[in-house]
Amino acid sequence: MLQRDYTTSQLDVLEAEAIHIMREVAAEFERPCLLFSGGKDSIVMLRIAEKAFWPAAIPFPLMHVDTGHNFDEVIEFRDRRSQELGARLIVASVQDSIDQGRVVEDTGRRASRNRLQTTTLLDAIEEHEFDAVFGGARRDEEKARAKERVFSFRDDFGQWDPKNQRPELWNLYNSRIRKGEHIRVFPLSNWTELDVWDYIRREGIEIPSIYFAHTRKVFERDGMLLPDSEVVQRGDDEPLFEAVVRYRTVGDMTCTGAVQSTAVTVEEIIEEIAATRITERGATRADDRASEAAMEDRKREGYF
Amino acid sequence: MDILRFATAGSVDDGKSTLIGRLLFDSKAIFEDQLEAVERTSRDRGTEYTDLSLLTDGLRAEREQGITIDVAYRYFATPRRKFIIADTPGHIQYTRNMVTGASTADLAIILIDARKGVLEQSRRHAFLTSLLRVPHLVLAVNKMDLVDYSQERFEEIREEFTAFASKLNVGDLTFIPISALNGDNVVSRSENMPWYNGSSLLHHLENVHIASDRNLVDVRFPVQYVIRPQKANDHAFHDYRGYAGQVAGGVLKPGDEVVHLPSGLNTRIASIDTFDGPVEEAFPPMSVTLRFEDDLDISRGDMIARPNNRPHVAQDLDAMVCWMADGAKLAPRTKLTIKHTTRTARALVRDLHYRLDVNTLHRDEEATSLGLNEIGRVSLRVTQPLFVDDYARNRLTGGFILVDEATNGTVAAGMILEAR
Ligand SMILES: Nc1nc2c(ncn2[C@@H]2O[C@H](COP(=O)(O)OP(=O)(O)O)[C@@H](O)[C@H]2O)c(=O)[nH]1
Ligand SMILES: [Mg+2]
C-alpha cells in the first residue's frame, strides 16, 4: 500500500487555523462582531467566516468604522458584499462622533481622521455591547503587532497592555472577560501580505477596483502619492498629475498613498509584491511614519 | 509549500536576534524601509554596526532596555517552505514565554556561544523543549568566528550537550556550527569550516521532515461548534446538523465507525463537509464539519474517536504544569478553570508532588507551592470528565491551560502525564 504523505499546504494550514479561531469565538462569546472595511484583509476574513459556518449564515454582524474619507469604490464594495451575504452591517461614523463633540477634528493640510477612529470604534463597541471584535490585522505588518496575541485582551477603556498579555498556548484561547471588557480577535495573525494575495487568487475572491492599476489624478507628498479629492487638502506647491497607480492598502484617502503600478490582475499584483522591497505600511501609510513607536502607542489606546 | 513553525532560544547575547535578522535578511523578508528604520535607530544610539536585533524587539520597553520581553512572531518564506518564528526571550524570568513559543513549534533552535559552551540556560532551554515535546531540536553553536572556527571546540560542545540531552526526551537532535554575524553556515555552507559536512541551518529548516510529527493514528475530533442553518425557506439545509471542529488526531473518512464521548454510543460518519464541498478524508490540522448517520445528542466539548481507540475519560489527572502568574501561587486546594480541547471545566489542585529545578532537573518533593515560571507535577480533580491522551502521544489532546477565576488571566500550561 502506498503511504500517503499528509503534508498540508501553507494556505490550508492558515485557513484551518483561522476557521478554528472564528468558531471558538462564536461558541464562547455572546456578542461578537467582525470589522469589515472593504480592505483585502477584512475581505479574506469575511470569506473565512463564510467557510467557518457554512451552510449556516455568519452568526454575527459586520461593522465598519467609516471616517467619511473612504474611497467611493470601497464603500460601494462594502455595501454590496454585506448584502450578498445577507449580513447585518453596522456603520459607525466618525462624522457622527465629530458632530456629537466626542472628538475634535484636526485642521490643516495634514489633518487626518485616522486617529479619531479609535473613539468612534470604542463608542460603538460599548453601545452594541460587543464582547469580541474580529480584526484583520496581521503580525507581519508591524513590529508591535508581531507581539500581539490572537485573542488580545482590552480593558474597560479598550486599552491594550503589551507587557501584560495572556500567554497563548497550542490552539487554546482564553475567552474569559468581565462585563465592559472585550477581546480583539485576529484570525489572520499568522498570514503575510503574500499569503493574503495568494489566498485571494486561489479562492477567486472579488476585491475593490482600486487595488488594481488605474489612471488617477494624484499629487506627491513625502514621497507618497495622495489622491485628488475634496477631503484631502492640497497646497499650491503640490501640483496634480496623472499617474497609473494602485493601492496596496485601503484606508483613509488623507493618509493612504498609491503606488505606481501597472498590475491589473491578481497574478500581476502577486508578482509585484514578491519583488517589492518596501513593506505595505511603509509604502503607503503616513500614520505609521510619525514615530518609531507610532503603532504601539495607537494600539495601546484601542486602535485596531 | 508547507509551514514550519520554530522557536528560538538562547541566553542574552548569544546572538539570537542577529541570527533571526540574518535569516530574514537573506531570505528577503526584511524590507528597505524596515532596514532604514533600524539603521537610523542604530546610528542615533551611536551603535557602529546595524543592530539587526532592533528588527525583532518591537516594544518600546524592549528597545529601551535592549532586551526581548515577549514572544514575537516573525515570518519568512523560501521557495520550499513558509516559516513562522517564535522569538522567545532567554532569561529565566521569561520561562513562560519560552513555554508559550514552544507549544506550537515543530522545531526549536537553541543558541550557544562557542566561547562559553553549554551553560545552565542552555540546559534549561533544552529541558523546556523536551517538556513541550518539540519534535526537532537544533543546537546552533554560534560565534564560531571567535574561536577560530575550531572543530575541536565544536566537538567538545557537542559531546557535552549530547550527554545532557540523553537524559531528556529529545526526538531529533542536530548540531550546526555557525556565525550569525558573518553568515557562516546560516544560509549556505561556510568555507571557513571545511571540516563540517552537515547542512546549513536554512537548508536543514527547509528539509526537516515534519509531516509525520502529527498524530495520524488516534482519531480525535473535539466537537467545537454545532452548525444548524435554520433557514426556514431553504429546503436543502432545513434539517442540516453538522458538528464543526479541527481534527486533533488520526484520519477520518466517510463511512468510518466512530464513538461519541461522553455517551459511548457508536455511529458512522455520513459526510465530511466543508464550504468547498465534501471531502474524502480529514486529518490534522483540518477544520471540517462532520455529519453522522444517527441522530445523537452531541454538543461542544464532546469528543469523536474510534470505538477501539478512545482517549482516557478522566476526572483525575496527573500533569506537569508551568505556572505563569505574577502574583498568585499554585498550591494544593487552589481552584481554577481548566480549558482542554473545546471543553471548559473547573479544576482543583489536589496535590503538588514536586517542583522541578529547571536548571538541574532536581525534584524538590518538599515544595509546597509553585511560583512564577516554576514547573512541577500536580494531581488535579476536574468537575467534568475530560477526554485526554498523554501529552507525549498527542500535544492537542494532552495539553491544557488553567485560568484564574478572579483575574481571568491564563496562569498555567499543563501537559498530561497520566489519567487515573
Ligand atoms: N563575533 C560574533 N558576534 C556575534 C555573532 N552573533 C552575534 N554576535 C554579537 O553578539 C552580540 C549579541 O547579539 P544579539 O543578537 O543581540 O544576541 P541576543 O541577546 O541573543 O539576541 C551583538 O553584539 C552581536 O553583534 C557571531 O556569530 N559572531
Ligand atoms: Mg535579542
Coordinates of N, CA, C and O and ligand atoms in Angstrom, one line a residue, chain B residues 10-19 49 51-53 56-57 66-68 87 91 111 113 115 142-146 178-183, ligand 1:
Chain B
G10 N 17.9 31.1 23.6 CA 19.4 31.3 23.8 C 19.5 32.3 25.0 O 18.5 32.9 25.3
S11 N 20.7 32.3 25.6 CA 20.9 33.3 26.6 C 21.1 34.7 26.0 O 21.3 34.8 24.8
V12 N 21.1 35.7 26.9 CA 21.3 37.0 26.4 C 22.7 37.1 25.7 O 23.7 36.5 26.2
D13 N 22.7 37.7 24.6 CA 23.9 38.0 23.8 C 24.5 36.8 23.1 O 25.6 36.8 22.6
D14 N 23.7 35.7 23.1 CA 24.2 34.5 22.3 C 24.1 34.7 20.8 O 24.7 34.0 20.0
G15 N 23.3 35.7 20.4 CA 23.2 36.1 19.0 C 21.9 35.7 18.4 O 21.8 35.6 17.2
K16 N 20.8 35.5 19.2 CA 19.5 35.1 18.7 C 19.0 36.2 17.7 O 18.6 35.8 16.6
S17 N 18.9 37.4 18.2 CA 18.4 38.4 17.3 C 19.2 38.6 16.0 O 18.6 38.8 14.9
T18 N 20.5 38.5 16.2 CA 21.3 38.6 15.0 C 21.0 37.4 14.0 O 20.9 37.7 12.8
L19 N 20.9 36.2 14.5 CA 20.5 35.1 13.7 C 19.2 35.3 12.9 O 19.1 35.1 11.7
Y49 N 27.6 49.1 14.2 CA 27.1 48.3 13.2 C 25.5 48.4 13.2 O 24.9 48.9 14.1
D51 N 22.3 47.2 14.0 CA 21.8 46.2 15.1 C 20.5 45.5 14.6 O 19.5 46.0 14.8
L52 N 20.7 44.3 14.0 CA 19.5 43.6 13.5 C 18.5 43.2 14.6 O 17.4 42.9 14.3
S53 N 19.0 43.2 15.8 CA 18.0 42.9 16.9 C 16.9 43.9 17.0 O 15.8 43.6 17.5
T56 N 13.5 42.8 15.6 CA 12.6 41.9 16.3 C 12.1 42.4 17.7 O 11.1 42.0 18.2
D57 N 12.9 43.3 18.2 CA 12.5 43.9 19.5 C 11.5 45.0 19.3 O 11.9 46.2 19.2
G66 N 16.9 47.2 25.7 CA 17.8 46.3 24.9 C 17.6 44.8 25.1 O 18.6 44.1 25.0
I67 N 16.4 44.4 25.6 CA 16.2 43.0 25.8 C 14.9 42.6 25.1 O 14.1 43.5 24.8
T68 N 14.7 41.3 25.0 CA 13.4 40.8 24.4 C 12.5 40.4 25.6 O 12.9 39.6 26.4
D87 N 10.1 34.0 18.4 CA 11.3 34.5 19.0 C 11.1 34.7 20.5 O 10.4 35.6 20.9
H91 N 16.0 34.9 29.3 CA 16.2 35.0 30.8 C 15.2 34.0 31.5 O 14.1 33.7 31.0
L111 N 20.6 28.4 20.8 CA 21.9 29.0 20.5 C 22.8 28.9 21.7 O 22.4 29.0 22.8
D113 N 26.9 30.2 22.7 CA 28.1 30.9 22.4 C 29.3 30.0 22.4 O 29.5 29.4 23.5
R115 N 32.3 30.3 22.7 CA 33.3 30.6 23.7 C 32.9 30.1 25.1 O 33.7 29.7 25.9
N142 N 27.1 29.1 18.0 CA 27.3 30.4 17.4 C 28.6 31.0 17.7 O 29.3 30.6 18.7
K143 N 29.0 32.1 17.0 CA 30.2 32.8 17.2 C 31.4 32.0 16.9 O 32.4 32.1 17.6
M144 N 31.3 31.1 16.0 CA 32.4 30.2 15.7 C 33.6 31.1 15.2 O 34.8 30.7 15.3
D145 N 33.3 32.2 14.6 CA 34.4 33.1 14.2 C 35.3 33.5 15.4 O 36.5 33.8 15.2
L146 N 34.8 33.6 16.6 CA 35.5 34.0 17.7 C 36.4 32.9 18.3 O 37.1 33.1 19.3
I178 N 27.9 27.8 13.5 CA 27.5 28.9 12.7 C 28.2 30.2 13.2 O 28.8 30.3 14.3
S179 N 28.2 31.2 12.4 CA 28.5 32.6 12.8 C 27.3 33.4 12.3 O 27.2 33.6 11.1
A180 N 26.4 33.8 13.2 CA 25.2 34.5 12.8 C 25.7 35.9 12.2 O 25.1 36.4 11.3
L181 N 26.7 36.4 12.8 CA 27.1 37.8 12.4 C 27.7 37.7 10.9 O 27.3 38.5 10.1
N182 N 28.5 36.8 10.6 CA 29.1 36.7 9.3 C 28.3 35.8 8.3 O 28.6 35.8 7.2
G183 N 27.4 35.1 8.9 CA 26.6 34.3 8.0 C 27.1 32.9 7.7 O 26.5 32.2 6.9
Ligands
LIG1 N1 31.6 37.7 16.5 C1 30.4 37.4 16.5 N2 29.5 38.2 17.2 C2 28.2 37.9 17.2 C3 27.7 36.7 16.5 N3 26.4 36.7 16.7 C4 26.0 37.7 17.4 N4 27.1 38.5 17.7 C5 27.2 39.7 18.6 O1 26.7 39.4 19.9 C6 26.0 40.5 20.4 C7 24.7 40.0 20.9 O2 23.9 39.5 19.8 P1 22.3 39.5 19.9 O3 21.9 39.0 18.5 O4 21.7 40.9 20.3 O5 22.0 38.5 21.0 P2 20.7 38.0 21.7 O6 20.7 38.7 23.0 O7 20.8 36.6 21.8 O8 19.5 38.5 20.8 C8 25.9 41.5 19.4 O9 27.0 42.4 19.6 C9 26.2 40.8 18.1 O10 26.8 41.5 17.1 C10 28.7 35.9 15.8 O11 28.4 34.9 15.2 N5 30.0 36.3 15.9

